Short mmCIF file of C-alpha atoms in Angstrom, two decimals:
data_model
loop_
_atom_site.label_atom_id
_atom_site.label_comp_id
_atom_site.label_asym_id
_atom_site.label_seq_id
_atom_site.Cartn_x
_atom_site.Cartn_y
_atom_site.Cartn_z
CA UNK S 151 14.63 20.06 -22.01
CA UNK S 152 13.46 17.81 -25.26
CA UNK S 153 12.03 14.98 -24.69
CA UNK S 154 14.63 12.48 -24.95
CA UNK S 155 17.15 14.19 -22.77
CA UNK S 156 17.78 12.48 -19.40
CA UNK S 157 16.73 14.94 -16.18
CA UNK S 158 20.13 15.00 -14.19
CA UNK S 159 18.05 14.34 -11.12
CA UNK S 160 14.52 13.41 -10.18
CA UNK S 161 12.88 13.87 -7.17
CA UNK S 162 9.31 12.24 -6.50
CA UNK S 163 6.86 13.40 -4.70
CA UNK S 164 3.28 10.43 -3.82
CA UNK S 165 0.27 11.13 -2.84
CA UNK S 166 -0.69 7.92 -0.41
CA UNK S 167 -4.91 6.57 -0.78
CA UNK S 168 -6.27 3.18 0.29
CA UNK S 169 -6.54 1.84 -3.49
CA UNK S 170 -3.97 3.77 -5.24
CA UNK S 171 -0.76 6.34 -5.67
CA UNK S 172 -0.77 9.51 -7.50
CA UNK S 173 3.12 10.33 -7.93
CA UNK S 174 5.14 13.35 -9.79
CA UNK S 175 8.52 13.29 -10.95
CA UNK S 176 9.75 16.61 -10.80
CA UNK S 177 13.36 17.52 -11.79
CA UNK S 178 16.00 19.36 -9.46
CA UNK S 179 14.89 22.74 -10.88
CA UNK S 180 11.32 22.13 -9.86
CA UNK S 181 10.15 21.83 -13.29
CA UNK S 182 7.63 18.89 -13.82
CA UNK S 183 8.54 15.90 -15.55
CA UNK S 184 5.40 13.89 -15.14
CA UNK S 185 2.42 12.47 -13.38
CA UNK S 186 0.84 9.15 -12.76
CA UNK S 187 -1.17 6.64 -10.72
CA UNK S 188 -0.30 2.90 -9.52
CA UNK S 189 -2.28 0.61 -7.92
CA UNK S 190 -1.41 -0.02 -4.12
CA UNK S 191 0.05 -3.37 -4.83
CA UNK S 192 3.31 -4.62 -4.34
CA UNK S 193 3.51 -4.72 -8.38
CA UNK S 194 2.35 -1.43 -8.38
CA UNK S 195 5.01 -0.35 -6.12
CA UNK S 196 7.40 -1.77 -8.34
CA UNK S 197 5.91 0.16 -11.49
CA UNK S 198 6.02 3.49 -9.40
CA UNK S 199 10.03 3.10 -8.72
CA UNK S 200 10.51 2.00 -12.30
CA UNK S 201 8.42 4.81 -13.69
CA UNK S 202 10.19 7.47 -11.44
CA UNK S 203 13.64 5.59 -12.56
CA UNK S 204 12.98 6.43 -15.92
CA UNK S 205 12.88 10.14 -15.54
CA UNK S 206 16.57 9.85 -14.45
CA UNK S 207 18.94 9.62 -11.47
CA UNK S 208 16.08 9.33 -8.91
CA UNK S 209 17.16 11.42 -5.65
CA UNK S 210 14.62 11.16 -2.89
CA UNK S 211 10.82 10.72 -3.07
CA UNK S 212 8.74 12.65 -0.52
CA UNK S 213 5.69 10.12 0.06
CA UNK S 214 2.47 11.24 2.34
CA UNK S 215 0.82 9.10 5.07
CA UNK S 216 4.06 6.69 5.65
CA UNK S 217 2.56 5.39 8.93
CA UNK S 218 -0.75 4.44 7.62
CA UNK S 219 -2.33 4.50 3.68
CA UNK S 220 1.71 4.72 2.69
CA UNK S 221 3.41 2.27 5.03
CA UNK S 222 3.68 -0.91 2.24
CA UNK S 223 5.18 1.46 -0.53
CA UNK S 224 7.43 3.19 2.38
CA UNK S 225 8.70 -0.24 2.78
CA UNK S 226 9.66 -1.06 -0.56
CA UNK S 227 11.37 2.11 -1.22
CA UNK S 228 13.37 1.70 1.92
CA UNK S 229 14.10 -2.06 0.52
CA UNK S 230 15.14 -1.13 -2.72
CA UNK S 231 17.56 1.90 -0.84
CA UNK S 232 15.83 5.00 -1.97
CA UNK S 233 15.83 7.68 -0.04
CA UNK S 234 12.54 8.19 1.60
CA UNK S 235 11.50 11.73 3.43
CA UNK S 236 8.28 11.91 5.28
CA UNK S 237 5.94 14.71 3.96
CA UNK S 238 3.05 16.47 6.56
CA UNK S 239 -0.37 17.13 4.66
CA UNK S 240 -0.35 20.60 4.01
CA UNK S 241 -2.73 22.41 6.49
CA UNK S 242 -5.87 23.27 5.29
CA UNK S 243 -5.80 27.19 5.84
CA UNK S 244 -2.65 27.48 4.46
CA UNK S 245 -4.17 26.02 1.02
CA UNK S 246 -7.42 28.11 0.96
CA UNK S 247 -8.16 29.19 -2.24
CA UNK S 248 -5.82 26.39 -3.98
CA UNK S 249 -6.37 23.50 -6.12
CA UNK S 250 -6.70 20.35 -4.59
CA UNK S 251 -6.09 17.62 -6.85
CA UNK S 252 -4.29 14.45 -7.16
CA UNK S 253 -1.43 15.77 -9.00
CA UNK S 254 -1.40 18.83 -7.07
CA UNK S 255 -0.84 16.98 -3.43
CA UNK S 256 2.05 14.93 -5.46
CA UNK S 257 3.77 17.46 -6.71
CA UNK S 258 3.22 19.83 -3.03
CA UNK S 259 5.05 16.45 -1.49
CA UNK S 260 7.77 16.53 -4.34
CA UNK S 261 8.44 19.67 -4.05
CA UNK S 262 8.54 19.57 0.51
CA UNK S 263 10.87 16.85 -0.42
CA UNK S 264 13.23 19.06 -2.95
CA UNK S 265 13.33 22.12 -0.93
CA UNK S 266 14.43 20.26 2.68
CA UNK S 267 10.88 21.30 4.14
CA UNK S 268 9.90 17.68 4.78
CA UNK S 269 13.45 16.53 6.43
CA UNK S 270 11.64 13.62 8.59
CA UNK S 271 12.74 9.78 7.98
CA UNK S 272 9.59 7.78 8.14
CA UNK S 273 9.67 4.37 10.15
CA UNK S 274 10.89 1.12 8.57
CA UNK S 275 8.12 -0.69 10.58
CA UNK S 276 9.62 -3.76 9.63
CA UNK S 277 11.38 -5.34 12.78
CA UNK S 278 9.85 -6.09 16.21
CA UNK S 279 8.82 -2.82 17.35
CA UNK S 280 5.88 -2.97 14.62
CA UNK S 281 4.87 -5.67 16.54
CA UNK S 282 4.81 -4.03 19.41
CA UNK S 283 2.79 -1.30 18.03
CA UNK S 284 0.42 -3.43 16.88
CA UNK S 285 -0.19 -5.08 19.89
CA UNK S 286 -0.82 -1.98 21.44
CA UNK S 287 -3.20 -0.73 18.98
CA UNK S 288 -5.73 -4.16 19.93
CA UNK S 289 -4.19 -3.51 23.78
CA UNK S 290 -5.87 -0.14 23.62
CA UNK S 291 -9.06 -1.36 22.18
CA UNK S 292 -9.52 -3.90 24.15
CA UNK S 293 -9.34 -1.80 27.58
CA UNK S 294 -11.68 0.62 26.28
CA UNK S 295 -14.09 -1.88 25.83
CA UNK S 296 -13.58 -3.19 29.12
CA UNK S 297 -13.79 0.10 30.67
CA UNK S 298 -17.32 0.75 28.84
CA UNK S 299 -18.59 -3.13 30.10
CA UNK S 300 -17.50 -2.22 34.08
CA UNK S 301 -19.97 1.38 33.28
CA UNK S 302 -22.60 -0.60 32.17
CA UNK S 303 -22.10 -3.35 34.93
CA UNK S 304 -22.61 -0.59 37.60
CA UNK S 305 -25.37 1.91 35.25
CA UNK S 306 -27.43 -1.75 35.29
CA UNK S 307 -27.16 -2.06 38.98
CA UNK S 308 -28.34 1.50 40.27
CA UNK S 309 -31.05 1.02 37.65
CA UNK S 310 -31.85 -2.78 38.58
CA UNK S 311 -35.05 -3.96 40.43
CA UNK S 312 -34.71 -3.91 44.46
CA UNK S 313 -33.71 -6.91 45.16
CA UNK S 314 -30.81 -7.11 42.55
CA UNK S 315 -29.47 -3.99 43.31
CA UNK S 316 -29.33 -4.25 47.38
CA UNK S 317 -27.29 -7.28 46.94
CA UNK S 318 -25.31 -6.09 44.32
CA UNK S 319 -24.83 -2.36 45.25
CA UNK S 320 -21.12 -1.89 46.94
CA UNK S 321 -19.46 -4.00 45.17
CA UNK S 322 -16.13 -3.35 42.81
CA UNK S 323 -16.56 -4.49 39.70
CA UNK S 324 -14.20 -7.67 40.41
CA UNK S 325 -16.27 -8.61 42.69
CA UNK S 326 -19.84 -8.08 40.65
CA UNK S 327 -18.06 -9.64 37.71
CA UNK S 328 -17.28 -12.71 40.19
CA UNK S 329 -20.26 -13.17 40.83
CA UNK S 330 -22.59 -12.35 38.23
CA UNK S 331 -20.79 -14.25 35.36
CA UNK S 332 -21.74 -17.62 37.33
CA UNK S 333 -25.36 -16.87 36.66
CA UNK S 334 -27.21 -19.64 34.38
CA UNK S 335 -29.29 -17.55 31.64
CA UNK S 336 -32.75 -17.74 31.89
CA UNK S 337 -35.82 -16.98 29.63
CA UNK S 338 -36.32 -13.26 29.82
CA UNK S 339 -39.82 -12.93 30.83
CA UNK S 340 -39.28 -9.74 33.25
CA UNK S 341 -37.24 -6.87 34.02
CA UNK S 342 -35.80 -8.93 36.86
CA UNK S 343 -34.82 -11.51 34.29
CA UNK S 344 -33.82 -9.28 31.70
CA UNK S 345 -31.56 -7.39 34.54
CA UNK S 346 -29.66 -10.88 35.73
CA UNK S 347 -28.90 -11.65 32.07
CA UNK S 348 -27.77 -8.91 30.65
CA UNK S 349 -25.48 -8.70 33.71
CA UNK S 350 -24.55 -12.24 33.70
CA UNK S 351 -23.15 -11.76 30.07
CA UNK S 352 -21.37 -8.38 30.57
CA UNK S 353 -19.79 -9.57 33.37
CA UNK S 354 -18.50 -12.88 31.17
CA UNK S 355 -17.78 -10.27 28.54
CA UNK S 356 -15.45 -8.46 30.86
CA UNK S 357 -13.62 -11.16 32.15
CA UNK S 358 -12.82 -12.18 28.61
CA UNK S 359 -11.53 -9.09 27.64
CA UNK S 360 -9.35 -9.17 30.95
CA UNK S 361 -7.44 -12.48 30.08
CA UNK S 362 -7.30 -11.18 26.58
CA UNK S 363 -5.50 -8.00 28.00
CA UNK S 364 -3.37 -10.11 30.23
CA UNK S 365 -2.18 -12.00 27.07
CA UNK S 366 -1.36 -8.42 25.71
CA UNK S 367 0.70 -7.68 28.68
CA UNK S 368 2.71 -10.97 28.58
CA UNK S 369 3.50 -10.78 25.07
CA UNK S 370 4.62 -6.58 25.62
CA UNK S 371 6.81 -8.16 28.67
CA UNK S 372 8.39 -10.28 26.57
CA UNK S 373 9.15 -8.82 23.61
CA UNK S 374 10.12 -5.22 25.98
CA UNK S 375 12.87 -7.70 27.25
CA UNK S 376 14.17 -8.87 24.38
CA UNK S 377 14.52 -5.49 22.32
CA UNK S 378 15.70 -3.27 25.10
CA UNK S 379 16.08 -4.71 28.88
CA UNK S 380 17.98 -1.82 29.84
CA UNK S 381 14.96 0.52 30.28
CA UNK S 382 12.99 -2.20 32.19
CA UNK S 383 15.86 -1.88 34.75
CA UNK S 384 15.01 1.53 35.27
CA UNK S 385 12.70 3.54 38.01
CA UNK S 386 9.27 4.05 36.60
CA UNK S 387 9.62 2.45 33.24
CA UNK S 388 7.54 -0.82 33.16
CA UNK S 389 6.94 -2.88 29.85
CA UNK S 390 3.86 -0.69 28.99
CA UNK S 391 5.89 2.26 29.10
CA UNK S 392 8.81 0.71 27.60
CA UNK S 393 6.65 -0.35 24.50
CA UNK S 394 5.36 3.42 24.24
CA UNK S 395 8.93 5.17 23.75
CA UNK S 396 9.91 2.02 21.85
CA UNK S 397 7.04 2.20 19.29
CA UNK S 398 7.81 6.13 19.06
CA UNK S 399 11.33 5.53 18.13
CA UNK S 400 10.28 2.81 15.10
CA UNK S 401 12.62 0.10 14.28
CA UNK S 402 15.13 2.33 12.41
CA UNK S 403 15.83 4.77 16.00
CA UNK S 404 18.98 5.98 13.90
CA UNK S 405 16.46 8.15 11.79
CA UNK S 406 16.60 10.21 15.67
CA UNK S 407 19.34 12.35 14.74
CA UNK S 408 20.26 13.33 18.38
CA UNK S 409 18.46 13.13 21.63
CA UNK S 410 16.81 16.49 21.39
CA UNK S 411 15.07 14.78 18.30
CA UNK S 412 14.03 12.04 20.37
CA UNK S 413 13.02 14.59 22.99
CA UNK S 414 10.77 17.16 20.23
CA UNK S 415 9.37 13.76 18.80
CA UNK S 416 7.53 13.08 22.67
CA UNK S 417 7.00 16.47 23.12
CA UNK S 418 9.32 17.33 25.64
CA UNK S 419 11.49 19.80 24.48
CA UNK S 420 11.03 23.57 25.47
CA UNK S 421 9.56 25.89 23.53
CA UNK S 422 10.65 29.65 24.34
CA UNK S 423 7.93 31.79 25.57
CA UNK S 424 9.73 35.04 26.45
CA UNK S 425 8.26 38.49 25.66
CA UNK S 426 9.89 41.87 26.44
CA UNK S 427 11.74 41.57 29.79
CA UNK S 428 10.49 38.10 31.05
CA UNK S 429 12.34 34.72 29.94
CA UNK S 430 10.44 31.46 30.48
CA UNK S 431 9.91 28.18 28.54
CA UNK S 432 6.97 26.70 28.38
CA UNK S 433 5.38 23.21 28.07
CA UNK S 434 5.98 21.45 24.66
CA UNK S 435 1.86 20.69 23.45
CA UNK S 436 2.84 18.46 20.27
CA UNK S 437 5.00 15.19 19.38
CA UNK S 438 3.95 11.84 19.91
CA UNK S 439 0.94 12.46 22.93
CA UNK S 440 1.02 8.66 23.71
CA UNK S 441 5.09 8.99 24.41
CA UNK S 442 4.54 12.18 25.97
CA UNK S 443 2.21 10.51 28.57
CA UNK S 444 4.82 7.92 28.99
CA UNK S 445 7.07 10.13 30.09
CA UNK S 446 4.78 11.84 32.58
CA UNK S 447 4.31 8.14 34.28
CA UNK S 448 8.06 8.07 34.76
CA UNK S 449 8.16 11.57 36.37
CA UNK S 450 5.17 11.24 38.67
CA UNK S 451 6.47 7.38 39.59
CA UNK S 452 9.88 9.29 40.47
CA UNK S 453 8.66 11.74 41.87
CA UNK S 454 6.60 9.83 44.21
CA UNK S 455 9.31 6.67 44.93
CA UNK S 456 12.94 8.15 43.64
CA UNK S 457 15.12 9.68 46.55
CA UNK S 458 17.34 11.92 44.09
CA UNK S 459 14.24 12.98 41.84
CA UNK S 460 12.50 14.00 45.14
CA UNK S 461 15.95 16.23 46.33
CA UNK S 462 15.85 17.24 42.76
CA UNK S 463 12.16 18.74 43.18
CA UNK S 464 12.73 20.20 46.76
CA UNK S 465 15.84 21.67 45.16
CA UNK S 466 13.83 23.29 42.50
CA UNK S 467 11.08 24.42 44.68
CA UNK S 468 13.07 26.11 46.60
CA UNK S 469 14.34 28.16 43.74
CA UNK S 470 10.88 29.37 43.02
CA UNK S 471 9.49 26.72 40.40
CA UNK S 472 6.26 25.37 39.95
CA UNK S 473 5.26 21.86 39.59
CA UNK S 474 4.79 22.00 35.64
CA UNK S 475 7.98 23.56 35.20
CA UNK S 476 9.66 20.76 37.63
CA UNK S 477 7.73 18.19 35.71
CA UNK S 478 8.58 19.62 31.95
CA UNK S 479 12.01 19.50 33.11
CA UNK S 480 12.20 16.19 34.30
CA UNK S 481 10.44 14.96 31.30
CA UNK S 482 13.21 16.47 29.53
CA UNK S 483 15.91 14.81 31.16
CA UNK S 484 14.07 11.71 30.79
CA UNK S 485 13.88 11.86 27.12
CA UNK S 486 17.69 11.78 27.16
CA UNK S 487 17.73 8.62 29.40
CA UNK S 488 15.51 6.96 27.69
CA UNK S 489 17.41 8.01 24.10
CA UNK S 490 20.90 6.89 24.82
CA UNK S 491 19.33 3.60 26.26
CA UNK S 492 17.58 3.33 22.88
CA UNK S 493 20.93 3.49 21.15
CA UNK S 494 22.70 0.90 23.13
CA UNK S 495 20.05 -1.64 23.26
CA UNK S 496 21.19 -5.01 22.06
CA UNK S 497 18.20 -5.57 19.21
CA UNK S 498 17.99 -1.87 18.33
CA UNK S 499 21.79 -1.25 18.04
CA UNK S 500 22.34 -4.08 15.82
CA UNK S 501 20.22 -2.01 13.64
CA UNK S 502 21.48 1.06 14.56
CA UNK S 503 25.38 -0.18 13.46
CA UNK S 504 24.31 -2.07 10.76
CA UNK S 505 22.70 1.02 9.14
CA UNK S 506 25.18 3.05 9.75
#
C-alpha cells in the first residue's frame, strides 16, 4: 500500500495508562498502519479519533481498561458514535516469552478487536447508574472502616484496665459506642486515661461513619426507585441489592445481548462438568462476584421467606439434589427475573429504545 493510498478500513486498537494512550491503527488485513501516544485529556482524546480518522474509514477501536484508566476516552468514543469493543489484558502466561511494549499491548487490543475475540461492549457510565456505582464504591469503604473501629472498640476493652473493662465487658457495640462517645477527653497521664480516650474517640468515629452510611443508604433508596422500582417490588431484592445488579448492567443494559448474558456476566450460568458417563453442571466461579453475591441474598431470602421457592426446594430435594445445585439453579432463574425487569424499567428502557 504506498503511502498516500487510503486503508479501506481501520481498526484501532489503545492501550489505557493514568497519563497517557498508546494506540495502533491497523488495517482490515492486520497489517500496521501506525502507532502513537496522546495525552489522557479530553483534547487528547480528540487527537486520538482524528489521528485514527486519518488512516481511513475507522471501524471499531478495541480500547483496554474501559472501566477504570480508559473510562473518559470510552466515553468520547461512544459520544462521537464509534464503535467501541472492550479488550481483556492478555494473561500473563499466555505472553511468556513475548514483548511487552506499548505498541505491542495496542496493537494485541487492535488486533482482539479485528478478529471478534474481544466482542464485549464496555459501559457508557454516563447516566445514573454511575452514580450509583460510585456511591457504592465510598458505601463499601465506609463499612469497612466501621467494621475495623467496632474490632478495636471491643480488642481495647478485653485489653483495658479492671475497672473499664468490668463495666464495659458485655456490651454490643451500640451500646459501648452509646456510651463511650459521651466521654469528655482528658489529659492522658495513664493507661486508664489513655484507655477512656482512645475509646471515647473510636466510638465518635463510629457513629460518624454510621450516619454517613445511612446517608449512603437513603441516597441508593432513592435513586433504586427512580431507575427501576420494579425490582424493589420483588421478594429479596432491597435497594442494596437492587444497586448491585443495576451497577452490573451499566447504563447502556442493551449492550446484554440476551438474558443468558446478563446471567454469565453475575456468574450464574452453568458451566458443563460431565466426564465419561456422568452429566452434571457445576457452579459458575467468575462474572461480576459483587452481582453474584447479590443474587445469593435473593435465593437464601427466598428460600427462607418465599412459599413457592420453598415447594420449589422440597421439590428438588426430593429428586436427589443438593443445596448448591438448588441454589445455582435458583440463582439462575433469578438472573432472568432480574434481566427482563432491567429491560422494562422506566429510566433504563428509555435508554434501551432510544439506542435501539
Amino acid at each position: 500500500m504506498s503511502n498516500g493510498e487510503k486503508s479501506p478500513g481501520v481498526v484501532g486498537g489503545v492501550d489505557t495508562h493514568k497519563d497517557s494512550h498508546a494506540v495502533v491503527a491497523l488495517d482490515t488485513r492486520g497489517l500496521w498502519l501506525g502507532f502513537a501516544q496522546f495525552p489522557a485529556t479530553p483534547p487528547g482524546y480528540r487527537d486520538l479519533l482524528a489521528w485514527l480518522r486519518r488512516h481511513g474509514p475507522l471501524l471499531r477501536v478495541g480500547v483496554e481498561a474501559t472501566g477504570s484508566y480508559g473510562a473518559g476516552l470510552t466515553r468520547h468514543l461512544l459520544a462521537e458514535g464509534v464503535w467501541v469493543l472492550e479488550v481483556i489484558p492478555p494473561r500473563r502466561r499466555s505472553r511468556r516469552g513475548c514483548d511487552k511494549s506499548d505498541p505491542e499491548d495496542a496493537a494485541s487490543a487492535a488486533r482482539a478487536a479485528l478478529s471478534g475475540q474481544a466482542t464485549g461492549s464496555p459501559k457508557s457510565a454516563d447516566g445514573r447508574v454511575e452514580a450509583l456505582r460510585m456511591i457504592r464504591l465510598v458505601r463499601s469503604s465506609a463499612i469497612k472502616a466501621r467494621t475495623q473501629a467496632a474490632n478495636q472498640l471491643h480488642a481495647l476493652v478485653e485489653t483495658a484496665p479492671e475497672t473499664l473493662r468490668e463495666r464495659l465487658r458485655g456490651h454490643t457495640v451500640a451500646a459501648l459506642v452509646h456510651e463511650a462517645k459521651r466521654w469528655r477527653p482528658s489529659e492522658i497521664q495513664d493507661p486508664y486515661s489513655a484507655c477512656r480516650s482512645t475509646l471515647a474517640r473510636l466510638a465518635r468515629r463510629w457513629h460518624r461513619l454510621h450516619d454517613e452510611i445511612r446517608g449512603y443508604d437513603q441516597d441508593l433508596e432513592r435513586l433504586t426507585r427512580q431507575l427501576c422500582p420494579q425490582l424493589l417490588q420483588r421478594v429479596g431484592i432491597g435497594p442494596e441489592v437492587a444497586s448491585c445488579l443495576m451497577v452490573a448492567a451499566g447504563d447502556n443494559p442493551q449492550r446484554l445481548k440476551s438474558e443468558a448474558s446478563f446471567a454469565a456476566l453475575c456468574g450464574a450460568s452453568p458451566l458443563d462438568a460431565s466426564s465419561g458417563r456422568q452429566r452434571r453442571h457445576r457452579l459458575n466461579r467468575g462474572g461480576n462476584r459483587d452481582a453474584n453475591r447479590a443474587l445469593w441474598v435473593i435465593a437464601f431470602v427466598r428460600l427462607r421467606m418465599d412459599p413457592r421457592t420453598r415447594a420449589y426446594a422440597a421439590r428438588r430435594t426430593a429428586e436427589g439434589r443438593t443445596r448448591s445445585e438448588i441454589t445455582r439453579c435458583l440463582k439462575r432463574y433469578i438472573a432472568r427475573e432480574v434481566y427482563a425487569l432491567l429491560m422494562q424499567s422506566g429510566a433504563l428502557g428509555e435508554q434501551v429504545s432510544s439506542a435501539a
